[in-house]
PDB file of C-alpha atoms in Angstrom:
ATOM      1  CA  ASN C  14      10.108   9.105  21.937  1.00  0.00           C
ATOM      2  CA  ALA C  15       6.668  10.225  20.771  1.00  0.00           C
ATOM      3  CA  GLY C  16       6.640   7.804  17.798  1.00  0.00           C
ATOM      4  CA  VAL C  17       4.239   8.895  15.051  1.00  0.00           C
ATOM      5  CA  THR C  18       2.211  12.009  15.879  1.00  0.00           C
ATOM      6  CA  GLN C  19      -0.823  13.078  13.883  1.00  0.00           C
ATOM      7  CA  THR C  20      -2.684  16.357  14.169  1.00  0.00           C
ATOM      8  CA  PRO C  21      -5.502  17.174  14.416  1.00  0.00           C
ATOM      9  CA  LYS C  22      -7.314  14.211  15.984  1.00  0.00           C
ATOM     10  CA  PHE C  23     -10.723  15.369  14.734  1.00  0.00           C
ATOM     11  CA  GLN C  24     -11.753  17.728  11.938  1.00  0.00           C
ATOM     12  CA  VAL C  25     -14.996  18.747  10.270  1.00  0.00           C
ATOM     13  CA  LEU C  26     -14.761  20.354   6.842  1.00  0.00           C
ATOM     14  CA  LYS C  27     -17.275  21.759   4.446  1.00  0.00           C
ATOM     15  CA  THR C  28     -17.323  20.470   0.883  1.00  0.00           C
ATOM     16  CA  GLY C  29     -14.761  22.329  -1.182  1.00  0.00           C
ATOM     17  CA  GLN C  30     -12.585  23.426   1.725  1.00  0.00           C
ATOM     18  CA  SER C  31      -8.921  22.549   1.839  1.00  0.00           C
ATOM     19  CA  MET C  32      -6.818  21.354   4.737  1.00  0.00           C
ATOM     20  CA  THR C  33      -3.598  19.617   5.641  1.00  0.00           C
ATOM     21  CA  LEU C  34      -3.321  16.623   7.929  1.00  0.00           C
ATOM     22  CA  GLN C  35      -0.013  16.701   9.742  1.00  0.00           C
ATOM     23  CA  CYS C  36       2.204  13.710  10.463  1.00  0.00           C
ATOM     24  CA  ALA C  37       5.559  13.717  12.209  1.00  0.00           C
ATOM     25  CA  GLN C  38       7.808  10.890  13.393  1.00  0.00           C
ATOM     26  CA  ASP C  39      10.847  11.077  15.639  1.00  0.00           C
ATOM     27  CA  MET C  40      12.263   7.608  14.968  1.00  0.00           C
ATOM     28  CA  ASN C  41      14.356   8.611  11.940  1.00  0.00           C
ATOM     29  CA  HIS C  42      12.389   6.187   9.773  1.00  0.00           C
ATOM     30  CA  GLU C  43      13.036   6.326   6.045  1.00  0.00           C
ATOM     31  CA  TYR C  44       9.569   5.261   4.922  1.00  0.00           C
ATOM     32  CA  MET C  45       6.303   7.039   5.638  1.00  0.00           C
ATOM     33  CA  SER C  46       2.798   6.418   4.338  1.00  0.00           C
ATOM     34  CA  TRP C  47      -0.810   7.530   4.604  1.00  0.00           C
ATOM     35  CA  TYR C  48      -3.786   5.168   4.857  1.00  0.00           C
ATOM     36  CA  ARG C  49      -7.495   5.726   5.124  1.00  0.00           C
ATOM     37  CA  GLN C  50      -9.813   3.395   7.011  1.00  0.00           C
ATOM     38  CA  ASP C  51     -13.419   3.016   5.965  1.00  0.00           C
ATOM     39  CA  PRO C  52     -16.048   0.613   7.332  1.00  0.00           C
ATOM     40  CA  GLY C  53     -15.792  -2.806   5.701  1.00  0.00           C
ATOM     41  CA  MET C  54     -12.723  -1.776   3.669  1.00  0.00           C
ATOM     42  CA  GLY C  55      -9.816  -2.111   6.051  1.00  0.00           C
ATOM     43  CA  LEU C  56      -6.944   0.339   5.590  1.00  0.00           C
ATOM     44  CA  ARG C  57      -6.095   1.487   2.072  1.00  0.00           C
ATOM     45  CA  LEU C  58      -2.819   3.106   1.037  1.00  0.00           C
ATOM     46  CA  ILE C  59      -3.143   6.684  -0.249  1.00  0.00           C
ATOM     47  CA  HIS C  60       0.458   7.835  -0.778  1.00  0.00           C
ATOM     48  CA  TYR C  61       3.842   6.777   0.472  1.00  0.00           C
ATOM     49  CA  SER C  62       7.381   8.119   0.631  1.00  0.00           C
ATOM     50  CA  VAL C  63      10.718   6.296   0.640  1.00  0.00           C
ATOM     51  CA  GLY C  64      12.719   9.339   1.698  1.00  0.00           C
ATOM     52  CA  ALA C  65      12.869  13.128   1.693  1.00  0.00           C
ATOM     53  CA  GLY C  66      11.851  14.446  -1.705  1.00  0.00           C
ATOM     54  CA  ILE C  67      10.506  11.090  -2.950  1.00  0.00           C
ATOM     55  CA  THR C  68       6.800  10.231  -2.959  1.00  0.00           C
ATOM     56  CA  ASP C  69       4.556   7.886  -4.901  1.00  0.00           C
ATOM     57  CA  GLN C  70       0.902   6.979  -5.212  1.00  0.00           C
ATOM     58  CA  GLY C  71      -0.805   4.154  -3.423  1.00  0.00           C
ATOM     59  CA  GLU C  72      -4.125   2.461  -4.084  1.00  0.00           C
ATOM     60  CA  VAL C  73      -6.443   5.477  -3.581  1.00  0.00           C
ATOM     61  CA  PRO C  74      -4.465   8.688  -4.345  1.00  0.00           C
ATOM     62  CA  ASN C  75      -7.137  10.799  -6.064  1.00  0.00           C
ATOM     63  CA  GLY C  76      -8.004  14.007  -4.235  1.00  0.00           C
ATOM     64  CA  TYR C  77      -4.860  13.966  -2.090  1.00  0.00           C
ATOM     65  CA  ASN C  78      -1.420  15.527  -2.406  1.00  0.00           C
ATOM     66  CA  VAL C  79       1.708  14.833  -0.393  1.00  0.00           C
ATOM     67  CA  SER C  80       5.226  16.141  -0.133  1.00  0.00           C
ATOM     68  CA  ARG C  81       8.182  15.198   2.016  1.00  0.00           C
ATOM     69  CA  SER C  82      10.689  17.952   2.547  1.00  0.00           C
ATOM     70  CA  THR C  83      12.229  16.411   5.692  1.00  0.00           C
ATOM     71  CA  THR C  84      12.680  12.885   7.040  1.00  0.00           C
ATOM     72  CA  GLU C  85      10.405  13.678   9.984  1.00  0.00           C
ATOM     73  CA  ASP C  86       7.322  15.181   8.335  1.00  0.00           C
ATOM     74  CA  PHE C  87       4.851  13.844   5.791  1.00  0.00           C
ATOM     75  CA  PRO C  88       1.752  16.078   5.469  1.00  0.00           C
ATOM     76  CA  LEU C  89      -1.351  15.012   3.533  1.00  0.00           C
ATOM     77  CA  ARG C  90      -3.247  17.760   1.693  1.00  0.00           C
ATOM     78  CA  LEU C  91      -6.866  17.759   0.649  1.00  0.00           C
ATOM     79  CA  LEU C  92      -7.206  20.519  -1.944  1.00  0.00           C
ATOM     80  CA  SER C  93     -11.009  20.465  -2.274  1.00  0.00           C
ATOM     81  CA  ALA C  94     -12.688  18.208   0.260  1.00  0.00           C
ATOM     82  CA  ALA C  95     -15.552  15.941  -0.809  1.00  0.00           C
ATOM     83  CA  PRO C  96     -17.982  13.900   1.334  1.00  0.00           C
ATOM     84  CA  SER C  97     -16.347  10.730  -0.061  1.00  0.00           C
ATOM     85  CA  GLN C  98     -13.196  11.731   1.836  1.00  0.00           C
ATOM     86  CA  THR C  99     -14.968  11.305   5.167  1.00  0.00           C
ATOM     87  CA  SER C 100     -12.787   8.690   6.821  1.00  0.00           C
ATOM     88  CA  VAL C 101     -10.224   7.957   9.510  1.00  0.00           C
ATOM     89  CA  TYR C 102      -6.718   8.720   8.291  1.00  0.00           C
ATOM     90  CA  PHE C 103      -3.609   6.996   9.617  1.00  0.00           C
ATOM     91  CA  CYS C 104      -0.009   7.951   9.072  1.00  0.00           C
ATOM     92  CA  ALA C 105       2.656   5.259   9.418  1.00  0.00           C
ATOM     93  CA  SER C 106       6.433   5.013   9.327  1.00  0.00           C
ATOM     94  CA  SER C 107       8.910   2.169   9.059  1.00  0.00           C
ATOM     95  CA  TYR C 108      12.615   1.443   8.989  1.00  0.00           C
ATOM     96  CA  PHE C 109      14.628   0.585   5.936  1.00  0.00           C
ATOM     97  CA  GLY C 110      14.882  -3.206   5.821  1.00  0.00           C
ATOM     98  CA  ARG C 111      12.023  -3.769   8.253  1.00  0.00           C
ATOM     99  CA  THR C 112       8.475  -4.553   7.218  1.00  0.00           C
ATOM    100  CA  GLU C 113       6.343  -3.668  10.223  1.00  0.00           C
ATOM    101  CA  ALA C 114       5.025  -0.117  10.216  1.00  0.00           C
ATOM    102  CA  PHE C 115       4.340   2.080  13.236  1.00  0.00           C
ATOM    103  CA  PHE C 116       1.051   3.951  13.112  1.00  0.00           C
ATOM    104  CA  GLY C 117      -0.139   7.246  14.529  1.00  0.00           C
ATOM    105  CA  GLN C 118      -3.382   7.539  16.499  1.00  0.00           C
ATOM    106  CA  GLY C 119      -5.371   8.690  13.494  1.00  0.00           C
ATOM    107  CA  THR C 120      -7.340  11.731  12.346  1.00  0.00           C
ATOM    108  CA  ARG C 121     -11.100  11.406  12.082  1.00  0.00           C
ATOM    109  CA  LEU C 122     -12.230  13.647   9.223  1.00  0.00           C
ATOM    110  CA  THR C 123     -15.849  14.452   8.405  1.00  0.00           C
ATOM    111  CA  VAL C 124     -16.722  16.356   5.225  1.00  0.00           C
ATOM    112  CA  VAL C 125     -20.244  17.804   5.189  1.00  0.00           C
TER     113      VAL C 125
ATOM    114  CA  ASP Y   6     -10.874  -6.214  -5.954  1.00  0.00           C
ATOM    115  CA  GLN Y   7      -9.992  -7.081  -2.374  1.00  0.00           C
ATOM    116  CA  GLN Y   8      -6.598  -8.796  -2.473  1.00  0.00           C
ATOM    117  CA  VAL Y   9      -6.608  -9.592   1.239  1.00  0.00           C
ATOM    118  CA  LYS Y  10      -9.835 -10.843   2.767  1.00  0.00           C
ATOM    119  CA  GLN Y  11     -10.962 -11.479   6.301  1.00  0.00           C
ATOM    120  CA  ASN Y  12     -14.330 -13.102   5.815  1.00  0.00           C
ATOM    121  CA  SER Y  13     -15.380 -13.144   9.465  1.00  0.00           C
ATOM    122  CA  PRO Y  14     -16.399  -9.651  10.599  1.00  0.00           C
ATOM    123  CA  SER Y  15     -16.512 -10.764  14.229  1.00  0.00           C
ATOM    124  CA  LEU Y  16     -15.505 -13.564  16.595  1.00  0.00           C
ATOM    125  CA  SER Y  17     -16.615 -14.172  20.180  1.00  0.00           C
ATOM    126  CA  VAL Y  18     -14.542 -16.399  22.479  1.00  0.00           C
ATOM    127  CA  GLN Y  19     -14.542 -17.344  26.144  1.00  0.00           C
ATOM    128  CA  GLU Y  20     -11.558 -16.325  28.266  1.00  0.00           C
ATOM    129  CA  GLY Y  21      -8.940 -19.070  28.370  1.00  0.00           C
ATOM    130  CA  ARG Y  22     -10.039 -20.664  25.095  1.00  0.00           C
ATOM    131  CA  ILE Y  23      -8.329 -20.430  21.720  1.00  0.00           C
ATOM    132  CA  SER Y  24      -9.118 -17.617  19.278  1.00  0.00           C
ATOM    133  CA  ILE Y  25      -8.539 -18.365  15.588  1.00  0.00           C
ATOM    134  CA  LEU Y  26      -8.644 -15.491  13.128  1.00  0.00           C
ATOM    135  CA  ASN Y  27      -8.471 -16.258   9.427  1.00  0.00           C
ATOM    136  CA  CYS Y  28      -7.207 -14.390   6.381  1.00  0.00           C
ATOM    137  CA  ASP Y  29      -7.111 -15.220   2.659  1.00  0.00           C
ATOM    138  CA  TYR Y  30      -5.157 -13.504  -0.097  1.00  0.00           C
ATOM    139  CA  THR Y  31      -5.315 -13.630  -3.861  1.00  0.00           C
ATOM    140  CA  ASN Y  32      -2.086 -11.938  -5.003  1.00  0.00           C
ATOM    141  CA  SER Y  33       0.676 -14.527  -5.549  1.00  0.00           C
ATOM    142  CA  MET Y  34       3.290 -11.769  -5.347  1.00  0.00           C
ATOM    143  CA  PHE Y  35       2.701 -11.294  -1.618  1.00  0.00           C
ATOM    144  CA  ASP Y  36       5.563 -12.852   0.296  1.00  0.00           C
ATOM    145  CA  TYR Y  37       5.340 -11.328   3.749  1.00  0.00           C
ATOM    146  CA  PHE Y  38       2.339 -11.217   6.042  1.00  0.00           C
ATOM    147  CA  LEU Y  39       1.573  -9.304   9.211  1.00  0.00           C
ATOM    148  CA  TRP Y  40      -1.126  -9.113  11.867  1.00  0.00           C
ATOM    149  CA  TYR Y  41      -2.059  -5.849  13.514  1.00  0.00           C
ATOM    150  CA  LYS Y  42      -4.245  -5.224  16.539  1.00  0.00           C
ATOM    151  CA  LYS Y  43      -6.338  -2.081  16.893  1.00  0.00           C
ATOM    152  CA  TYR Y  44      -8.148  -0.674  19.908  1.00  0.00           C
ATOM    153  CA  PRO Y  45     -10.847   1.998  19.464  1.00  0.00           C
ATOM    154  CA  ALA Y  46      -9.503   5.527  18.900  1.00  0.00           C
ATOM    155  CA  GLU Y  47      -5.942   4.224  18.536  1.00  0.00           C
ATOM    156  CA  GLY Y  48      -3.745   3.374  15.590  1.00  0.00           C
ATOM    157  CA  PRO Y  49      -3.007  -0.235  14.626  1.00  0.00           C
ATOM    158  CA  THR Y  50      -0.113  -1.840  16.480  1.00  0.00           C
ATOM    159  CA  PHE Y  51       2.067  -4.574  15.052  1.00  0.00           C
ATOM    160  CA  LEU Y  52       1.497  -8.010  16.560  1.00  0.00           C
ATOM    161  CA  ILE Y  53       3.316 -10.723  14.638  1.00  0.00           C
ATOM    162  CA  SER Y  54       4.524 -11.468  11.120  1.00  0.00           C
ATOM    163  CA  ILE Y  55       5.568 -14.357   8.906  1.00  0.00           C
ATOM    164  CA  SER Y  56       7.664 -14.701   5.800  1.00  0.00           C
ATOM    165  CA  SER Y  57       6.499 -16.897   2.935  1.00  0.00           C
ATOM    166  CA  ILE Y  58       9.525 -19.143   3.451  1.00  0.00           C
ATOM    167  CA  LYS Y  59       8.026 -20.259   6.761  1.00  0.00           C
ATOM    168  CA  ASP Y  60       4.753 -21.923   7.649  1.00  0.00           C
ATOM    169  CA  LYS Y  61       4.628 -20.993  11.324  1.00  0.00           C
ATOM    170  CA  ASN Y  62       5.830 -18.236  13.616  1.00  0.00           C
ATOM    171  CA  GLU Y  63       5.264 -18.055  17.365  1.00  0.00           C
ATOM    172  CA  ASP Y  64       5.496 -15.192  19.823  1.00  0.00           C
ATOM    173  CA  GLY Y  65       4.216 -15.986  23.285  1.00  0.00           C
ATOM    174  CA  ARG Y  66       0.461 -16.570  23.140  1.00  0.00           C
ATOM    175  CA  PHE Y  67       0.327 -15.650  19.452  1.00  0.00           C
ATOM    176  CA  THR Y  68       1.050 -18.018  16.568  1.00  0.00           C
ATOM    177  CA  VAL Y  69       0.622 -17.306  12.886  1.00  0.00           C
ATOM    178  CA  PHE Y  70       0.261 -20.151  10.390  1.00  0.00           C
ATOM    179  CA  LEU Y  71       0.749 -19.751   6.650  1.00  0.00           C
ATOM    180  CA  ASN Y  72      -0.554 -22.139   3.973  1.00  0.00           C
ATOM    181  CA  LYS Y  73       0.906 -20.827   0.738  1.00  0.00           C
ATOM    182  CA  SER Y  74      -0.789 -23.343  -1.530  1.00  0.00           C
ATOM    183  CA  ALA Y  75      -4.179 -22.314  -0.160  1.00  0.00           C
ATOM    184  CA  LYS Y  76      -3.197 -18.633   0.076  1.00  0.00           C
ATOM    185  CA  HIS Y  77      -4.437 -18.689   3.634  1.00  0.00           C
ATOM    186  CA  LEU Y  78      -3.077 -17.582   6.969  1.00  0.00           C
ATOM    187  CA  SER Y  79      -4.438 -17.708  10.466  1.00  0.00           C
ATOM    188  CA  LEU Y  80      -3.660 -16.161  13.830  1.00  0.00           C
ATOM    189  CA  HIS Y  81      -4.059 -18.309  16.928  1.00  0.00           C
ATOM    190  CA  ILE Y  82      -4.280 -16.735  20.368  1.00  0.00           C
ATOM    191  CA  VAL Y  83      -3.912 -19.175  23.265  1.00  0.00           C
ATOM    192  CA  PRO Y  84      -5.135 -18.635  25.905  1.00  0.00           C
ATOM    193  CA  SER Y  85      -7.410 -15.734  25.002  1.00  0.00           C
ATOM    194  CA  GLN Y  86      -7.702 -12.895  27.516  1.00  0.00           C
ATOM    195  CA  PRO Y  87     -10.278 -10.089  27.825  1.00  0.00           C
ATOM    196  CA  GLY Y  88      -7.524  -7.585  26.999  1.00  0.00           C
ATOM    197  CA  ASP Y  89      -7.206  -9.246  23.591  1.00  0.00           C
ATOM    198  CA  SER Y  90     -10.610  -7.814  22.632  1.00  0.00           C
ATOM    199  CA  ALA Y  91      -9.857  -5.565  19.661  1.00  0.00           C
ATOM    200  CA  VAL Y  92     -10.016  -5.403  15.876  1.00  0.00           C
ATOM    201  CA  TYR Y  93      -7.417  -7.612  14.191  1.00  0.00           C
ATOM    202  CA  PHE Y  94      -6.160  -6.761  10.728  1.00  0.00           C
ATOM    203  CA  CYS Y  95      -4.296  -9.088   8.433  1.00  0.00           C
ATOM    204  CA  ALA Y  96      -1.858  -7.347   6.059  1.00  0.00           C
ATOM    205  CA  ALA Y  97       0.341  -8.490   3.177  1.00  0.00           C
ATOM    206  CA  THR Y  98       3.190  -7.056   1.160  1.00  0.00           C
ATOM    207  CA  SER Y  99       5.746  -7.868  -1.528  1.00  0.00           C
ATOM    208  CA  LEU Y 100       9.398  -7.471  -0.623  1.00  0.00           C
ATOM    209  CA  ASP Y 101      11.936  -6.238  -3.128  1.00  0.00           C
ATOM    210  CA  SER Y 102      15.291  -7.961  -3.680  1.00  0.00           C
ATOM    211  CA  GLY Y 103      16.665  -6.082  -0.667  1.00  0.00           C
ATOM    212  CA  GLY Y 104      13.899  -7.393   1.575  1.00  0.00           C
ATOM    213  CA  THR Y 105      12.037  -4.130   2.002  1.00  0.00           C
ATOM    214  CA  SER Y 106       8.372  -3.290   1.487  1.00  0.00           C
ATOM    215  CA  TYR Y 107       8.757   0.527   1.523  1.00  0.00           C
ATOM    216  CA  GLY Y 108       5.895   0.623   4.028  1.00  0.00           C
ATOM    217  CA  LYS Y 109       3.363  -0.505   1.411  1.00  0.00           C
ATOM    218  CA  LEU Y 110       0.870  -2.826   3.085  1.00  0.00           C
ATOM    219  CA  THR Y 111      -2.407  -4.263   1.778  1.00  0.00           C
ATOM    220  CA  PHE Y 112      -4.907  -4.815   4.559  1.00  0.00           C
ATOM    221  CA  GLY Y 113      -7.916  -7.032   5.053  1.00  0.00           C
ATOM    222  CA  GLN Y 114     -11.216  -5.657   6.344  1.00  0.00           C
ATOM    223  CA  GLY Y 115     -10.542  -6.619   9.939  1.00  0.00           C
ATOM    224  CA  THR Y 116     -12.153  -9.007  12.441  1.00  0.00           C
ATOM    225  CA  ILE Y 117     -13.599  -7.791  15.729  1.00  0.00           C
ATOM    226  CA  LEU Y 118     -12.521 -10.190  18.492  1.00  0.00           C
ATOM    227  CA  THR Y 119     -14.461 -10.172  21.753  1.00  0.00           C
ATOM    228  CA  VAL Y 120     -13.120 -12.247  24.626  1.00  0.00           C
ATOM    229  CA  HIS Y 121     -15.688 -12.771  27.376  1.00  0.00           C
ATOM    230  CA  PRO Y 122     -14.564 -13.220  31.010  1.00  0.00           C
TER     231      PRO Y 122
END
């Protein structure tokens, strides 16, 4: 099992560009979520999904879109990147009825 | 407003001694708490957790203590090993009536633990 796979690992964007961060899990987990990690802030929840077709906002959703068409995939879209979105992004998944989440290796995004 | 706080940015400990990492929370709705460990360039990995109905949970060298009245939890690592050097995150969540968090965790800022040989 690969677990939670995120691509790309690194990305540099120019302000105003769009991109999609990919996340896939092969554990058949119902729940998936996106977090961003910034210095001194810990990890903050951006969006989460409780199943295919169902998503909801987390603590810091502005500037990000998500969709979940399959159980396995949960992409995060930046429609118009801003320097404030420079961060390390982590995707996570978890089982129904279990609390601990499994995290991907992260995507380091720099917006210039 | 930071609902989960780790007020010590770093901790340095000698190999073989005890490491104590602290975490405070403000939201009374939190009823389940977790500790994650993170190495550089990797994602966080789950370490240990505790439900609010307990005050202690042990797993090998790792013990988590919960003081609900003080809204405080701590992670004890005994004995500490150089391989324990990492960033440790405290996280909290509220479970619904079915006991699920839907993957929604609130994290502290993290504490960098360095264990010296």
